[in-house]
Amino acid sequence: MLSYIRERKYLQSICGALASAYAARNYITDRIEDARESIERDRAARDSLKKRFRQSHEDMGFMVMALLPTLHDQISEGMNVEAVIEELRSMKASSSTPSLDSSTTSLASSVASVDSSASSSSSLSSHTPAPKSKAALWHTIKIMTLTRLLTTLYSSTLLSLLTLTQLSLLARQRYLANVFQQCRDERLQESMDEQLSIASLLFKGGEGLEQLMSGNMDALFPDLEIDVPEDDGAFLTLSWWLVHEGWRDIARRVRAAVEEVLGGTSLREEISPTDLFMKVKQIRRRIEKGSSFEEAMLPPTNAMTLYVLSQGGFANAPPSPIVPASIHESELSDSEFSWLDSASQLSLPTESVSSHNNHEGPATPPAPLPEPLVPLLSETRTLFASPNWSAVLRPSLDVAISVWEADALSAWKDNGNVEEPRQSFASLLPALARWNIMTLPSPLVDRILSTYEPMALSAILFGRFEDHVGER
């Protein structure tokens, strides 16, 4: 009997040990499986994040290059150096002198006869018609050529950075919306499993099951709600301002700096690549001093923002569109720089204001901006006013200038000497006037977007989740 009891206890101990081992094995297996699934989910999330970031970065280049032709046309039309050269050619032809050729030799050969009087016309009045003398035309060609070149470089750089900012913010919103949607689906599945369990059906009567079946996610999971624009185009349309209006503000800054640095430079002066690049550095210091170019990239007021949105065909634009004052003022001056002198700021037309006051009484306040656009626009303005923006802007401009400098070296003829080649300033103007950014794909845009600082800024903007998930 005692031996039977001992054998039974022994068997019970063995069975208990086996059961414990089985339970421990199942527990460990479950934990390992959970850890594996967690690792797989994390890896998939990281891969998705990287894929979205890379795709967003590729989209930046495509979008900038799609806008470059319009920007190029705007700047070329506003600063038509070729038209001034043609005017000078016509003047020379009418005076029975050899016709002006746009080649380097013809430009250089014409300088001697006009350079002595050019210094007296070193600055043009912005409110009086430009004199039609050869000296004034040569001076205009000199200033306008450098102004157009640098305006193109600055505008292209700012357009690249603005597009980078826009697409980074939109990519972050789309990514967060996708993550929150996955969380909602998981929570909904968990809630459904809980409501459909035997215990819930027996003791709670399926309480809450009807609400779950309604599919109202915002009411069920308010902490996973995020405002995502139905159409990204409203935010992206804001680049219209830089392409059509903001570049003029940049050109005014550039023109003033070019006049200050090169206004007294003789067209016959022999300069080397280093000399020209040093002058460009001096011009840059004056242009970039204390400026973030925010007003050149974004409309400065809500009324102007609504006008820009109306150009993209979005709702909430004013019924009586706000039009550029330059449309009415383009004939005020026949100066070659009249496009700069008549400020192209946006304002209500006189007729619209008077008729509105006479027929409708008090002025109606401007319509509010689309609600999903407000936080995006606010974050963008905050970025442009931050030190991070300055830390990205300067290196990006350095890259843009370096791209131009590499191309500009071909304007000097190799004389076979050890020293740097030197040519008259006038002989360099044709090559400077011909340089443009319309080689697609654009090496300038590619270089800017692949620079470390812009990529780091894009990563910072894309990964700034704390304002959206910090308290959820």
Coordinates of C-alpha atoms in Angstrom, one line a residue:
M1 CA 0.0 0.0 0.0
L2 CA 2.8 2.4 0.9
S3 CA 4.6 1.6 -2.2
Y4 CA 1.5 2.3 -4.3
I5 CA 1.1 5.7 -2.6
R6 CA 4.8 6.5 -3.2
E7 CA 4.4 5.4 -6.9
R8 CA 1.3 7.6 -7.2
K9 CA 3.0 10.6 -5.7
Y10 CA 6.0 10.0 -8.0
L11 CA 3.7 9.8 -11.0
Q12 CA 1.9 13.0 -9.9
S13 CA 5.2 14.8 -9.5
I14 CA 6.3 13.7 -13.0
C15 CA 2.9 14.7 -14.5
G16 CA 3.2 18.1 -12.7
A17 CA 6.7 18.6 -13.9
L18 CA 5.7 17.7 -17.4
A19 CA 2.7 20.0 -17.3
S20 CA 4.8 22.8 -15.9
A21 CA 7.4 22.2 -18.6
Y22 CA 4.7 22.2 -21.3
A23 CA 3.1 25.4 -19.9
A24 CA 6.5 27.0 -19.7
R25 CA 7.3 25.9 -23.3
N26 CA 4.0 27.3 -24.6
Y27 CA 4.6 30.6 -22.7
I28 CA 8.1 30.9 -24.0
T29 CA 7.0 30.1 -27.5
D30 CA 4.2 32.6 -27.3
R31 CA 6.6 35.3 -26.0
I32 CA 9.1 34.5 -28.7
E33 CA 6.4 34.7 -31.3
D34 CA 5.2 38.0 -29.9
A35 CA 8.7 39.3 -30.0
R36 CA 9.2 38.1 -33.6
E37 CA 6.0 39.7 -34.7
S38 CA 6.9 42.9 -32.9
I39 CA 10.3 43.0 -34.6
E40 CA 8.7 42.3 -37.9
R41 CA 6.2 45.1 -37.4
D42 CA 9.0 47.5 -36.4
R43 CA 11.0 46.5 -39.4
A44 CA 8.0 46.9 -41.7
A45 CA 7.3 50.3 -40.1
R46 CA 10.9 51.5 -40.6
D47 CA 10.9 50.2 -44.2
S48 CA 7.6 52.0 -44.9
L49 CA 9.0 55.2 -43.3
K50 CA 12.2 55.0 -45.4
K51 CA 10.2 54.2 -48.5
R52 CA 7.9 57.2 -48.0
F53 CA 10.8 59.5 -47.3
R54 CA 12.7 58.4 -50.4
Q55 CA 9.6 58.7 -52.5
S56 CA 8.9 62.1 -51.1
H57 CA 12.5 63.1 -52.0
E58 CA 12.1 61.9 -55.6
D59 CA 8.8 63.8 -55.9
M60 CA 10.6 67.0 -54.9
G61 CA 12.9 66.9 -57.8
F62 CA 10.1 66.1 -60.3
M63 CA 7.9 68.9 -58.9
V64 CA 10.7 71.6 -59.0
M65 CA 11.6 70.6 -62.5
A66 CA 8.0 70.9 -63.6
L67 CA 7.9 74.5 -62.2
L68 CA 11.3 75.6 -63.6
P69 CA 10.0 76.3 -67.2
T70 CA 7.4 78.7 -65.9
L71 CA 9.9 80.4 -63.6
H72 CA 12.4 80.7 -66.4
D73 CA 9.8 82.2 -68.7
Q74 CA 8.8 84.7 -66.1
I75 CA 12.3 85.9 -65.4
S76 CA 13.3 85.9 -69.0
E77 CA 10.3 88.0 -70.0
G78 CA 10.8 90.4 -67.1
M79 CA 14.5 90.9 -67.8
N80 CA 14.8 90.6 -71.6
V81 CA 18.5 91.2 -72.1
E82 CA 18.3 90.1 -75.7
A83 CA 15.8 92.9 -76.4
V84 CA 18.2 95.5 -75.1
I85 CA 21.0 94.0 -77.1
E86 CA 18.8 94.2 -80.2
E87 CA 18.0 97.8 -79.4
L88 CA 21.8 98.6 -79.2
R89 CA 22.3 96.7 -82.5
S90 CA 19.6 98.8 -84.2
M91 CA 21.1 102.0 -82.8
K92 CA 24.5 101.0 -84.2
A93 CA 23.0 100.1 -87.6
S94 CA 21.1 103.4 -87.8
S95 CA 24.3 105.3 -87.2
S96 CA 26.1 103.5 -90.1
T97 CA 28.4 101.5 -87.9
P98 CA 29.0 97.8 -88.0
S99 CA 26.0 95.9 -86.7
L100 CA 26.1 94.5 -83.2
D101 CA 26.7 90.8 -83.0
S102 CA 25.7 88.9 -79.9
S103 CA 29.0 87.0 -79.9
T104 CA 31.8 87.8 -77.5
T105 CA 34.0 89.6 -80.1
S106 CA 31.3 92.0 -81.3
L107 CA 30.3 93.0 -77.8
A108 CA 33.9 93.6 -76.8
S109 CA 34.7 95.6 -79.9
S110 CA 31.9 98.1 -79.2
V111 CA 32.9 98.9 -75.6
A112 CA 35.7 101.3 -76.4
S113 CA 33.4 103.9 -78.0
V114 CA 30.9 104.0 -75.2
D115 CA 32.8 103.1 -72.0
S116 CA 34.1 106.6 -71.4
S117 CA 30.5 107.9 -71.1
A118 CA 29.2 104.8 -69.3
S119 CA 30.5 105.8 -66.0
S120 CA 28.3 108.9 -66.0
S121 CA 25.3 106.6 -66.3
S122 CA 26.2 104.3 -63.5
S123 CA 22.8 104.4 -62.0
L124 CA 19.4 104.5 -63.6
S125 CA 16.5 106.3 -62.1
S126 CA 13.6 104.0 -61.2
H127 CA 11.0 106.6 -62.0
T128 CA 12.2 108.3 -65.2
P129 CA 12.5 106.9 -68.8
A130 CA 15.8 105.3 -69.5
P131 CA 18.1 107.4 -71.8
K132 CA 18.5 105.9 -75.3
S133 CA 22.3 106.4 -75.4
K134 CA 24.8 103.7 -76.2
A135 CA 26.4 104.2 -72.8
A136 CA 23.0 103.8 -71.0
L137 CA 22.2 100.7 -73.0
W138 CA 25.6 99.1 -72.3
H139 CA 25.1 99.9 -68.6
T140 CA 21.6 98.3 -68.7
I141 CA 23.0 95.2 -70.4
K142 CA 25.7 94.9 -67.7
I143 CA 23.4 95.3 -64.8
M144 CA 20.5 93.3 -66.2
T145 CA 22.6 90.4 -67.2
L146 CA 24.1 89.9 -63.7
T147 CA 20.7 90.6 -62.2
R148 CA 18.9 88.0 -64.3
L149 CA 21.7 85.4 -63.6
L150 CA 21.6 85.8 -59.8
T151 CA 17.8 86.1 -59.7
T152 CA 17.6 82.8 -61.5
L153 CA 20.0 81.2 -59.1
Y154 CA 18.3 82.5 -56.0
S155 CA 14.8 81.8 -57.2
S156 CA 15.6 78.3 -58.3
T157 CA 17.3 77.6 -54.9
L158 CA 14.3 79.0 -52.9
L159 CA 11.9 77.1 -55.1
S160 CA 13.7 73.9 -54.4
L161 CA 13.7 74.5 -50.6
L162 CA 10.1 75.6 -50.6
T163 CA 9.0 72.5 -52.5
L164 CA 11.1 70.4 -50.1
T165 CA 9.4 71.9 -47.1
Q166 CA 5.9 71.5 -48.6
L167 CA 6.3 67.9 -49.6
S168 CA 8.0 66.9 -46.4
L169 CA 5.1 68.3 -44.3
L170 CA 2.5 66.6 -46.6
A171 CA 4.4 63.3 -46.5
R172 CA 4.4 63.4 -42.7
Q173 CA 0.7 64.0 -42.6
R174 CA 0.0 61.2 -45.0
Y175 CA 2.2 58.9 -43.0
L176 CA 0.6 59.7 -39.7
A177 CA -2.9 59.3 -41.3
N178 CA -1.9 55.9 -42.4
V179 CA -0.5 54.9 -39.0
F180 CA -3.6 56.2 -37.2
Q181 CA -5.8 54.3 -39.6
Q182 CA -3.9 51.1 -38.8
C183 CA -4.3 51.8 -35.1
R184 CA -8.0 52.3 -35.5
D185 CA -8.4 49.1 -37.4
E186 CA -6.5 47.2 -34.7
R187 CA -8.5 48.8 -31.9
L188 CA -11.7 48.1 -33.8
Q189 CA -10.8 44.4 -34.2
E190 CA -9.9 44.1 -30.5
S191 CA -13.2 45.8 -29.5
M192 CA -15.2 43.5 -31.8
D193 CA -13.5 40.4 -30.4
E194 CA -14.2 41.6 -26.8
Q195 CA -17.9 42.4 -27.6
L196 CA -18.4 39.1 -29.4
S197 CA -16.9 37.0 -26.6
I198 CA -19.2 34.6 -24.7
A199 CA -18.7 36.4 -21.4
S200 CA -19.7 39.8 -22.9
L201 CA -22.7 38.4 -24.7
L202 CA -23.9 36.6 -21.5
F203 CA -23.2 39.2 -18.9
K204 CA -23.2 42.5 -20.8
G205 CA -25.8 41.7 -23.4
G206 CA -23.4 42.9 -26.2
E207 CA -23.3 46.4 -24.9
G208 CA -21.5 48.8 -27.3
L209 CA -21.8 46.3 -30.2
E210 CA -24.2 48.5 -32.1
Q211 CA -21.9 51.5 -31.8
L212 CA -19.0 49.5 -33.1
M213 CA -21.0 48.4 -36.1
S214 CA -21.9 52.0 -36.9
G215 CA -18.3 52.5 -38.2
N216 CA -18.1 56.1 -36.8
M217 CA -14.3 56.0 -36.2
D218 CA -14.1 59.6 -35.0
A219 CA -16.6 59.0 -32.3
L220 CA -15.1 55.6 -31.3
F221 CA -11.5 56.7 -31.3
P222 CA -11.3 60.5 -31.0
D223 CA -7.6 60.3 -29.8
L224 CA -6.7 58.9 -33.2
E225 CA -8.2 61.7 -35.3
I226 CA -5.9 63.9 -37.5
D227 CA -6.8 66.6 -39.9
V228 CA -5.4 65.7 -43.3
P229 CA -6.1 67.9 -46.4
E230 CA -8.5 66.2 -48.8
D231 CA -6.3 67.6 -51.6
D232 CA -2.6 68.4 -51.3
G233 CA -2.9 70.8 -54.2
A234 CA -4.0 73.7 -52.0
F235 CA -0.8 73.8 -50.0
L236 CA 1.4 73.1 -53.1
T237 CA -0.4 75.9 -55.0
L238 CA 1.4 78.4 -52.8
S239 CA 4.5 78.0 -54.9
W240 CA 2.6 80.0 -57.5
W241 CA 3.6 83.1 -55.5
L242 CA 7.3 82.5 -55.9
V243 CA 7.1 81.5 -59.5
H244 CA 4.9 84.5 -60.6
E245 CA 5.4 87.3 -58.0
G246 CA 8.0 86.5 -55.4
W247 CA 10.9 86.4 -57.8
R248 CA 10.4 90.1 -58.4
D249 CA 11.2 90.8 -54.8
I250 CA 14.3 88.7 -55.1
A251 CA 15.2 90.6 -58.3
R252 CA 14.9 94.0 -56.6
R253 CA 17.3 92.9 -53.9
V254 CA 19.7 91.5 -56.5
R255 CA 19.5 94.6 -58.7
A256 CA 20.3 97.0 -55.8
A257 CA 23.3 94.8 -54.8
V258 CA 24.6 94.5 -58.4
E259 CA 24.3 98.3 -58.9
E260 CA 26.3 98.9 -55.8
V261 CA 29.1 96.5 -56.6
L262 CA 29.3 96.7 -60.4
G263 CA 27.8 100.1 -61.1
G264 CA 31.2 101.7 -61.5
T265 CA 33.0 98.7 -63.1
S266 CA 34.4 99.5 -66.5
L267 CA 33.3 97.3 -69.4
R268 CA 36.9 97.3 -70.7
E269 CA 38.3 96.1 -67.4
E270 CA 40.1 92.8 -67.8
I271 CA 38.9 90.3 -65.1
S272 CA 39.7 86.7 -64.3
P273 CA 37.3 84.0 -63.0
T274 CA 38.5 84.7 -59.5
D275 CA 37.8 88.5 -59.9
L276 CA 34.2 87.8 -61.1
F277 CA 33.6 85.2 -58.4
M278 CA 34.8 87.6 -55.7
K279 CA 32.4 90.3 -57.0
V280 CA 29.6 87.8 -56.9
K281 CA 30.5 87.1 -53.2
Q282 CA 30.3 90.8 -52.5
I283 CA 26.9 90.9 -54.2
R284 CA 25.7 87.9 -52.2
R285 CA 26.7 89.5 -48.9
R286 CA 24.5 92.5 -49.6
I287 CA 21.6 90.4 -50.9
E288 CA 21.5 87.9 -48.0
K289 CA 22.1 90.4 -45.2
G290 CA 19.3 89.9 -42.6
S291 CA 16.9 88.3 -45.0
S292 CA 15.2 84.9 -45.0
F293 CA 13.2 85.6 -48.2
E294 CA 10.0 84.6 -46.6
E295 CA 7.9 87.2 -48.4
A296 CA 9.3 86.1 -51.7
M297 CA 8.3 82.5 -51.1
L298 CA 4.9 82.8 -49.4
P299 CA 2.1 85.4 -49.8
P300 CA 2.5 87.9 -46.9
T301 CA -1.2 88.3 -46.2
N302 CA -4.3 86.1 -46.0
A303 CA -5.9 88.1 -48.9
M304 CA -2.9 87.4 -51.1
T305 CA -3.0 83.8 -50.1
L306 CA -6.6 83.5 -51.1
Y307 CA -5.7 85.0 -54.5
V308 CA -2.9 82.5 -55.0
L309 CA -5.3 79.7 -54.1
S310 CA -7.8 81.0 -56.7
Q311 CA -5.0 80.5 -59.3
G312 CA -5.1 76.8 -58.5
G313 CA -8.9 76.7 -58.8
F314 CA -9.6 76.0 -55.1
A315 CA -12.7 77.0 -53.3
N316 CA -12.8 79.8 -50.6
A317 CA -11.1 82.1 -53.1
P318 CA -12.5 85.7 -53.1
P319 CA -15.4 86.1 -55.6
S320 CA -13.8 89.3 -56.9
P321 CA -10.3 88.2 -57.4
I322 CA -7.5 90.3 -56.1
V323 CA -5.2 91.1 -59.0
P324 CA -1.6 92.1 -59.2
A325 CA -1.2 95.9 -59.3
S326 CA 1.5 95.4 -62.0
I327 CA -1.3 94.5 -64.5
H328 CA -2.5 98.1 -64.2
E329 CA 0.9 99.8 -63.8
S330 CA 3.0 98.1 -66.4
E331 CA 2.7 101.1 -68.7
L332 CA 3.8 103.7 -66.1
S333 CA 7.4 103.6 -67.1
D334 CA 9.3 102.8 -70.2
S335 CA 12.5 102.0 -68.3
E336 CA 14.1 98.6 -69.1
F337 CA 13.5 97.9 -65.4
S338 CA 9.9 99.0 -65.3
W339 CA 8.9 95.5 -64.2
L340 CA 10.8 96.2 -61.0
D341 CA 9.9 99.9 -60.7
S342 CA 6.1 99.3 -60.8
A343 CA 5.9 97.2 -57.6
S344 CA 4.0 94.0 -58.3
Q345 CA 2.3 93.9 -54.9
L346 CA -1.2 92.5 -54.8
S347 CA -4.0 95.0 -54.1
L348 CA -7.6 95.4 -54.8
P349 CA -8.4 97.2 -58.1
T350 CA -9.7 100.8 -57.7
E351 CA -12.9 99.9 -59.5
S352 CA -13.6 96.9 -57.3
V353 CA -13.1 98.9 -54.1
S354 CA -15.3 101.9 -55.2
S355 CA -18.1 99.7 -56.5
H356 CA -18.0 97.6 -53.4
N357 CA -18.3 100.6 -51.1
N358 CA -21.1 102.2 -53.2
H359 CA -23.3 99.2 -53.6
E360 CA -22.7 96.9 -50.6
G361 CA -22.0 99.3 -47.8
P362 CA -19.3 98.2 -45.3
A363 CA -16.4 96.1 -46.7
T364 CA -16.8 92.4 -46.2
P365 CA -14.0 90.8 -44.2
P366 CA -11.8 88.4 -46.3
A367 CA -12.8 84.8 -46.3
P368 CA -10.9 82.6 -43.9
L369 CA -8.2 80.3 -45.2
P370 CA -9.1 76.6 -45.6
E371 CA -8.8 75.0 -42.2
P372 CA -6.4 72.2 -43.0
L373 CA -4.1 74.7 -44.7
V374 CA -3.7 76.9 -41.6
P375 CA -1.4 74.6 -39.5
L376 CA 0.7 73.8 -42.5
L377 CA 1.2 77.4 -43.5
S378 CA 1.9 78.4 -39.8
E379 CA 4.5 75.7 -39.5
T380 CA 6.2 76.8 -42.8
R381 CA 6.4 80.4 -41.7
T382 CA 7.8 79.4 -38.3
L383 CA 10.4 77.3 -40.1
F384 CA 11.4 80.3 -42.3
A385 CA 11.9 82.5 -39.3
S386 CA 14.0 79.9 -37.4
P387 CA 17.8 79.4 -37.2
N388 CA 17.4 76.0 -38.9
W389 CA 16.3 77.8 -42.1
S390 CA 19.4 80.0 -42.1
A391 CA 21.6 76.9 -41.6
V392 CA 20.0 75.3 -44.7
L393 CA 19.7 78.4 -46.9
R394 CA 23.4 79.4 -47.0
P395 CA 24.8 76.0 -47.9
S396 CA 22.1 75.6 -50.6
L397 CA 23.0 78.9 -52.2
D398 CA 26.7 78.0 -52.0
V399 CA 25.9 74.8 -54.0
A400 CA 23.8 76.8 -56.6
I401 CA 26.6 79.3 -57.0
S402 CA 29.2 76.6 -57.3
V403 CA 27.2 74.9 -60.1
W404 CA 27.1 78.2 -62.0
E405 CA 30.9 78.8 -61.4
A406 CA 31.7 75.5 -62.9
D407 CA 29.9 76.4 -66.1
A408 CA 31.1 80.0 -66.1
L409 CA 34.7 79.0 -66.4
S410 CA 34.1 78.1 -70.1
A411 CA 33.5 81.8 -70.8
W412 CA 37.2 82.5 -70.6
K413 CA 39.5 81.5 -73.5
D414 CA 42.5 79.4 -72.4
N415 CA 45.5 81.4 -73.4
G416 CA 48.0 78.7 -72.5
N417 CA 49.6 80.7 -69.7
V418 CA 50.1 79.5 -66.2
E419 CA 48.2 82.5 -64.9
E420 CA 44.4 82.8 -64.8
P421 CA 43.0 83.9 -68.2
R422 CA 41.7 87.5 -68.3
Q423 CA 39.1 89.0 -70.6
S424 CA 37.3 92.3 -70.7
F425 CA 34.1 92.4 -68.7
A426 CA 32.1 93.1 -71.9
S427 CA 33.3 90.0 -73.6
L428 CA 31.9 87.9 -70.8
L429 CA 28.4 89.3 -70.9
P430 CA 27.1 87.1 -73.8
A431 CA 28.1 83.9 -71.9
L432 CA 26.5 85.2 -68.7
A433 CA 23.3 86.1 -70.5
R434 CA 23.0 82.7 -72.2
W435 CA 23.4 80.7 -69.0
N436 CA 20.1 79.3 -67.8
I437 CA 18.7 76.4 -65.7
M438 CA 16.6 74.8 -68.4
T439 CA 18.7 71.7 -68.9
L440 CA 16.5 68.9 -67.7
P441 CA 17.2 67.1 -65.5
S442 CA 18.6 70.2 -63.9
P443 CA 22.0 69.6 -62.2
L444 CA 21.4 72.6 -60.0
V445 CA 18.2 71.2 -58.5
D446 CA 19.7 67.7 -58.2
R447 CA 22.7 69.1 -56.4
I448 CA 20.7 71.3 -54.0
L449 CA 18.3 68.5 -53.0
S450 CA 21.1 66.0 -52.5
T451 CA 23.1 68.3 -50.3
Y452 CA 23.3 67.2 -46.6
E453 CA 21.6 70.3 -45.1
P454 CA 18.4 70.2 -47.2
M455 CA 18.1 66.4 -46.7
A456 CA 18.6 66.8 -43.0
L457 CA 15.9 69.5 -42.9
S458 CA 13.5 67.2 -44.8
A459 CA 14.2 64.4 -42.3
I460 CA 13.6 66.7 -39.4
L461 CA 10.3 67.9 -40.8
F462 CA 9.2 64.4 -41.8
G463 CA 10.0 63.0 -38.4
R464 CA 8.5 65.7 -36.2
F465 CA 5.7 63.6 -34.8
E466 CA 5.6 64.9 -31.2
D467 CA 3.0 67.5 -31.8
H468 CA 0.6 64.8 -33.3
V469 CA 1.3 61.7 -31.1
G470 CA 2.9 63.1 -28.0
E471 CA -0.2 63.0 -25.9
R472 CA -2.1 60.1 -27.5

